[in-house]
Every structure is written in structure tokens, then in C-alpha cells.
Short mmCIF file of C-alpha atoms in Angstrom, two decimals:
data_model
loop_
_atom_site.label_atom_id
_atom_site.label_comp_id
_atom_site.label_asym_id
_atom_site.label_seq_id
_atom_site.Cartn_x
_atom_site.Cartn_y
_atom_site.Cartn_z
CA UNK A 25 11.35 104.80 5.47
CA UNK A 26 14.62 105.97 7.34
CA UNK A 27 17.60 106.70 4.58
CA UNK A 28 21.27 106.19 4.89
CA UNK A 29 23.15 107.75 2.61
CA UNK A 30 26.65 106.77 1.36
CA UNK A 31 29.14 108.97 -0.45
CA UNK A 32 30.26 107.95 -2.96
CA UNK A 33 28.99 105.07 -4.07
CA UNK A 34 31.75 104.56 -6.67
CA UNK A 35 34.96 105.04 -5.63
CA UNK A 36 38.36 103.68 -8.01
CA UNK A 37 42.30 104.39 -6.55
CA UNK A 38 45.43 102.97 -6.95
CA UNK A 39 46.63 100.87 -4.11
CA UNK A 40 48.33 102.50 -1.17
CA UNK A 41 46.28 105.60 -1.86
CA UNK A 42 44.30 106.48 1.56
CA UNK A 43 40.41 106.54 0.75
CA UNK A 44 37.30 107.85 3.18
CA UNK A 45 34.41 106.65 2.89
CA UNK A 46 30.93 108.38 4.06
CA UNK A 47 28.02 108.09 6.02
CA UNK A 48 25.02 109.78 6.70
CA UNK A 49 22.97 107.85 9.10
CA UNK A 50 19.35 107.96 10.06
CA UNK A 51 19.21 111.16 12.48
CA UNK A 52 17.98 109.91 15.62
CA UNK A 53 19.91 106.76 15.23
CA UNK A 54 22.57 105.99 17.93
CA UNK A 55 24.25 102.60 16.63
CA UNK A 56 26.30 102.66 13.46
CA UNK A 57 28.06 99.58 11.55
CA UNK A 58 30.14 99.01 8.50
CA UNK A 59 29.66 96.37 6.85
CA UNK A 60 31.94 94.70 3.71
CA UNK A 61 30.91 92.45 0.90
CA UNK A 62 32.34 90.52 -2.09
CA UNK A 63 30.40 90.26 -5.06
CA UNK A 64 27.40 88.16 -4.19
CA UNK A 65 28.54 86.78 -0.56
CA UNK A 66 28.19 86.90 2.75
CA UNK A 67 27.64 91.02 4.48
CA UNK A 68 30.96 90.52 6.69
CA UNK A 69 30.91 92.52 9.53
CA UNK A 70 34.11 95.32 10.32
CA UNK A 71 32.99 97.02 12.98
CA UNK A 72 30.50 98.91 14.90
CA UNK A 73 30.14 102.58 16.82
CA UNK A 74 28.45 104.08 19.56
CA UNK A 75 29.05 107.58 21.64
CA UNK A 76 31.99 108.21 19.96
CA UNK A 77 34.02 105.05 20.20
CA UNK A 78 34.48 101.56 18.55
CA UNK A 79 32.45 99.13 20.32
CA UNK A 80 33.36 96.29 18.78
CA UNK A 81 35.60 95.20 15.30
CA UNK A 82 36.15 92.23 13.82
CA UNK A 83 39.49 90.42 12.53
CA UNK A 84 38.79 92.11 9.03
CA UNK A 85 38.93 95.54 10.57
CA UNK A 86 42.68 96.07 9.79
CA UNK A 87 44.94 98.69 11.52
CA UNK A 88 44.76 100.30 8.32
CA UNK A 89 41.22 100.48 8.94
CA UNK A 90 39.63 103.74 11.30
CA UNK A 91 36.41 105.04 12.22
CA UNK A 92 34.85 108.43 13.36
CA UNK A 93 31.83 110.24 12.92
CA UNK A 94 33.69 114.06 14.47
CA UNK A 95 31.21 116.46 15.84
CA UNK A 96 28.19 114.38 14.89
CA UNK A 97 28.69 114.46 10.93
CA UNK A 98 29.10 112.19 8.77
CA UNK A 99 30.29 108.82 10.04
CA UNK A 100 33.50 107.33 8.21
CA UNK A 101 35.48 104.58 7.54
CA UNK A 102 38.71 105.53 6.31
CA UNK A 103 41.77 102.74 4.82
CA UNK A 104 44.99 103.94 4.84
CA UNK A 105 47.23 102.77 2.85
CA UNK A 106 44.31 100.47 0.92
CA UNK A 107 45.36 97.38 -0.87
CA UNK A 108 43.98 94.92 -3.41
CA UNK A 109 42.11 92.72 -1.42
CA UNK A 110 40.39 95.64 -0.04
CA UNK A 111 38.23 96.23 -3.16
CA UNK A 112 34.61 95.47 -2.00
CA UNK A 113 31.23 97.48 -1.79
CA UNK A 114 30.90 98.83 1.98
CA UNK A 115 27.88 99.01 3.36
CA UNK A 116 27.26 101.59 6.25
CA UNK A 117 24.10 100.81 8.57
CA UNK A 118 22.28 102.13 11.47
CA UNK A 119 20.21 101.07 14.03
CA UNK A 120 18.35 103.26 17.29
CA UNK A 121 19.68 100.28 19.80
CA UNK A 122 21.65 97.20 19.28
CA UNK A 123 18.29 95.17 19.68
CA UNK A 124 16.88 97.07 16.92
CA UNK A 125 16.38 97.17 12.78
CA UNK A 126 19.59 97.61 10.86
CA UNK A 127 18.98 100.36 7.94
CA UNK A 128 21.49 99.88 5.37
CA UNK A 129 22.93 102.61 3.28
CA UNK A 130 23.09 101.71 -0.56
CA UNK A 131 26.60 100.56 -0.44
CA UNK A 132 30.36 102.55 -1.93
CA UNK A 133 31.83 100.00 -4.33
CA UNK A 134 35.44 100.47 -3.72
CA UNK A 135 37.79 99.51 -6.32
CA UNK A 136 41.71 99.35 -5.57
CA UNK A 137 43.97 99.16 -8.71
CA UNK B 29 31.14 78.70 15.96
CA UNK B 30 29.28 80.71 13.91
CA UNK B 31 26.63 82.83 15.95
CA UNK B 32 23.98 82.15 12.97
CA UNK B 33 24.07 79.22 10.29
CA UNK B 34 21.86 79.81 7.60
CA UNK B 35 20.86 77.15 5.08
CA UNK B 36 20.64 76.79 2.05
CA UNK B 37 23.21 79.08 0.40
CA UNK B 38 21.49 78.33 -2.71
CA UNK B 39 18.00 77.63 -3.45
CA UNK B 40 16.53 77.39 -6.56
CA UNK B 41 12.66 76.84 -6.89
CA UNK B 42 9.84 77.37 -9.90
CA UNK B 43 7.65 79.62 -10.02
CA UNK B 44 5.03 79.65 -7.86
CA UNK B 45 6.04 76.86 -5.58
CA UNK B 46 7.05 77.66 -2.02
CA UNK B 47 10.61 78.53 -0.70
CA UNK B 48 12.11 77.81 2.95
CA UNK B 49 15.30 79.11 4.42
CA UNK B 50 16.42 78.25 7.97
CA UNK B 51 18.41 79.20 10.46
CA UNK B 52 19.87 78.55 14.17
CA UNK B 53 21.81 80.75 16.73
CA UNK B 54 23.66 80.04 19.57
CA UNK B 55 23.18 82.91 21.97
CA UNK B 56 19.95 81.87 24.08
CA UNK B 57 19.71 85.48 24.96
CA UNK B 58 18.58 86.44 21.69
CA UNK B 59 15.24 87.69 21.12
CA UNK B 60 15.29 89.55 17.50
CA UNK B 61 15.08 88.17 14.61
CA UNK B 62 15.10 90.08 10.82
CA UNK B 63 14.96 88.68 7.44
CA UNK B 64 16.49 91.13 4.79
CA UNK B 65 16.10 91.06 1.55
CA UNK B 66 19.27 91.99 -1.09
CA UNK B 67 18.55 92.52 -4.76
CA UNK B 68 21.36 92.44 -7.19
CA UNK B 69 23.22 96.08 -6.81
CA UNK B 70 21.26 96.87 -4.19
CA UNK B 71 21.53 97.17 -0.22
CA UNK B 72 19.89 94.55 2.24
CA UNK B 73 16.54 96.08 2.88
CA UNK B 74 14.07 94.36 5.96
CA UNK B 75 11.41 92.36 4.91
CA UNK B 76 9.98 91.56 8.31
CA UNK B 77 11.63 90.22 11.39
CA UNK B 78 10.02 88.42 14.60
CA UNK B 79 10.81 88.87 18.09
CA UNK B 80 10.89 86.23 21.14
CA UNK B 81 7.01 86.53 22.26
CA UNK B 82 5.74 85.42 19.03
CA UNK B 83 6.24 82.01 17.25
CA UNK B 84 4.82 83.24 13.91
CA UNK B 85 4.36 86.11 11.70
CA UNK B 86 2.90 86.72 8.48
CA UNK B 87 2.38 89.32 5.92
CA UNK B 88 2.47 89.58 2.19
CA UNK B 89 3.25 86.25 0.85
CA UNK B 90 5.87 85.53 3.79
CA UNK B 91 5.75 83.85 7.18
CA UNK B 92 8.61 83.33 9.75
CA UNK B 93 8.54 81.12 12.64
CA UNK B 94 10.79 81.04 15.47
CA UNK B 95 11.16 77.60 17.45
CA UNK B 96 13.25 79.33 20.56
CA UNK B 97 14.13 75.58 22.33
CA UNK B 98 15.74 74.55 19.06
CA UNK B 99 17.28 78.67 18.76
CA UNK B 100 15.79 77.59 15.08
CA UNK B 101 13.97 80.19 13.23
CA UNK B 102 12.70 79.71 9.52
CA UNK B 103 11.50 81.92 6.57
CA UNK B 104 9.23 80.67 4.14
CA UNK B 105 8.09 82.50 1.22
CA UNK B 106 4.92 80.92 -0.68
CA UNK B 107 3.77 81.21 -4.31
CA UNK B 108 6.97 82.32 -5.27
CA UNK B 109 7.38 85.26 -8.49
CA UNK B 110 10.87 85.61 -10.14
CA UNK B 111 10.47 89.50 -8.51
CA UNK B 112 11.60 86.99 -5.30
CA UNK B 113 14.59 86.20 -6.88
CA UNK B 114 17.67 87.69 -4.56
CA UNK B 115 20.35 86.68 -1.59
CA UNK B 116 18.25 86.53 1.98
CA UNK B 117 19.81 87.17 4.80
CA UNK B 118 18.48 85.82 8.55
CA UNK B 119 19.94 87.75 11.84
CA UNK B 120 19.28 87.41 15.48
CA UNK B 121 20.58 90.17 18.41
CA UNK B 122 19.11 90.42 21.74
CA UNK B 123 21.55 90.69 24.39
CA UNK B 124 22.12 94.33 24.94
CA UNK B 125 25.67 93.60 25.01
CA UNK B 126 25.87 91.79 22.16
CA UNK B 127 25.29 93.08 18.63
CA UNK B 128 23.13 91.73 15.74
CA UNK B 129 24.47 88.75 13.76
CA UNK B 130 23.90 87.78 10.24
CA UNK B 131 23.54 84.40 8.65
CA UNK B 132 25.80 83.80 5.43
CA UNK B 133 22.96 84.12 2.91
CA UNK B 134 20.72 82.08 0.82
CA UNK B 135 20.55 83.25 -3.08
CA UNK B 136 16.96 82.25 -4.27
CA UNK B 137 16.49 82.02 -7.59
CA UNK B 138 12.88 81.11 -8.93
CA UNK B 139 12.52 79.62 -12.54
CA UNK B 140 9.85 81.28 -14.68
#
């Protein structure tokens, strides 16, 4: 079936260190989300992206937090400065439509020291 | 309020008895509904989903069933295997507005 693919899926820094994470999303896809999750619980949403802009974010979508997928490449979430509470795996998706399947990447485990 | 309540958060079965998980929305508008599937380590993955003009759907061991007066919509897996064993997640979307919502989870676990 369609693949997203997330790079890297491990990722370890020392907090207040600025870290990008990437996405490759299914090609003809025109929705993109990211989504964060603690060990086990809930898939909170951050914040989703269409034709270049946010659409919508949610209250865990810091202002450290950004977005952009430039020149249609990857799509990424960068967190600048990170901090502790920000270790999580994220987990990119895409969809062709907001009415449509979700296709999740396999998830960057983020660890913040 | 939450857009989707999903309950149980945990449900543990035996083997080969059936498993239900239910949920409710509150948008009216909605008219898609996905179950996914997330094994330990791994990324949710879709295991089927329903949409508004149906009120059941089978295949392979599962069925769903969407009650769209009470915005309830169920999963129910039968003859459970521990290979069943993971955290399920319900969603519903449907206003084109409006993005896709998830449920908080139910983690399954069937005893051999």
C-alpha cells in the first residue's frame, strides 16, 4: 500500500538543541499531519498542512514548533529550542483529502536529554 | 468536548471470545469512519473504516457498525487470537472543513 517514510526514526539531543524531523509523504497525497505520542497513549494531534500553509494546529503545537514541506520535498516539523517534555515518537501522516484514509509514517522517536 | 470518546481504554478478553470497542462523535456532519490498528513499535495502520451510507461492514474476522442518530459507531472483533493484541484507535471526519478526529484508544489485550 501507499508508504510514508520518516527520517530518522531515532533521533537523541540535548535539550535546547534545534531538531528537524522528516517526511516523505505518499506522492499524490495533498493533506499532511503530524501527529505526537507518549509511550502507549493517545496519537495527539499538532498540526496539519495543505498548499503550503498550516491549516490548522493544536495547543501542543508550540511556537517552538514549525512546519514546511519547501519546493514540494520532504515535509518537516522542526522544534527549536526542544525541551524535555518534548521527547515523544512523531508520527507524520497523509491523506489525498481531509475526508480521506490517514497513512501513517512509521514514527521518529525523539529523545531530549 | 471531545470530538470522539472512545471506550474502553482497556480491554482485556481470552482467546477466542469476542471484543467490542465503541465510540461517539459530536459533529453530525461526519460521514467517515476508520478503525486503525497500532502494534507495539509500530505506526497506526487501517484496518477498515465505514462511511455514512452503510450501517455495517465486515471482513476478516471484524465488523463495524455505525448507528448515525446516536453519532455511535462500534468495532467488534470476533474469535479473538493474541496476534489481536494492540491499542485501536476509532476516527470520524466528514466535513470538508473539518479534519479527521481520533478517539483516545482502546489497548486490547487477549489472554492465551
Amino acid at each position: 500500500g501507499p508508504k510514508v517514510l520518516q527520517i530518522p526514526s531515532h533521533q537523541i539531543i540535548d535539550m535546547g538543541q534545534m531538531v528537524t524531523l522528516n517526511c516523505d509523504p505518499v506522492s499524490n497525497h495533498l493533506y499532511f499531519y503530524w501527529y505526537k505520542q507518549i509511550l502507549g497513549q493517545q496519537m495527539e494531534f499538532l498540526v496539519n498542512f495543505y498548499n503550503g500553509k498550516v491549516m490548522e494546529k493544536s495547543k501542543l503545537f508550540k511556537d517552538q514548533f514549525s512546519v514546511e514541506r519547501p519546493d514540494g520535498s520532504y515535509f518537516t516539523l522542526k522544534i527549536q529550542p526542544t525541551a524535555l517534555e518534548d521527547s515523544a515518537v512523531y508520527f507524520c501522516a497523509s491523506s489525498r483529502g481531509l475526508v480521506n484514509t490517514l497513512y501513517f509514517g512509521a514514527g521518529t522517536r525523539l529523545s531530549v536529554l | 468536548g471531545e470530538q470522539v470518546e472512545q471506550l474502553p481504554s482497556i480491554l482485556r478478553v481470552q482467546e477466542g471470545s469476542s471484543a467490542s470497542i465503541n465510540c461517539t462523535y459530536e459533529n453530525s456532519a461526519s460521514n467517515y469512519f476508520p478503525w486503525y490498528k497500532q502494534e507495539p513499535g509500530e505506526n497506526p495502520k487501517l484496518i477498515i473504516d465505514i462511511r455514512s451510507n452503510m450501517e455495517r461492514k465486515q471482513t476478516q474476522g471484524l465488523i463495524v457498525l455505525l448507528d448515525k442518530k446516536a453519532k455511535r459507531f462500534s468495532l467488534h472483533i470476533t474469535d479473538t487470537q493474541p496476534g489481536d493484541s494492540a491499542m485501536y484507535f476509532c476516527a470520524a471526519s466528514g466535513n470538508s472543513n473539518n479534519r479527521i478526529f481520533f478517539g483516545d484508544g482502546t489497548q486490547l489485550v487477549v489472554k492465551p
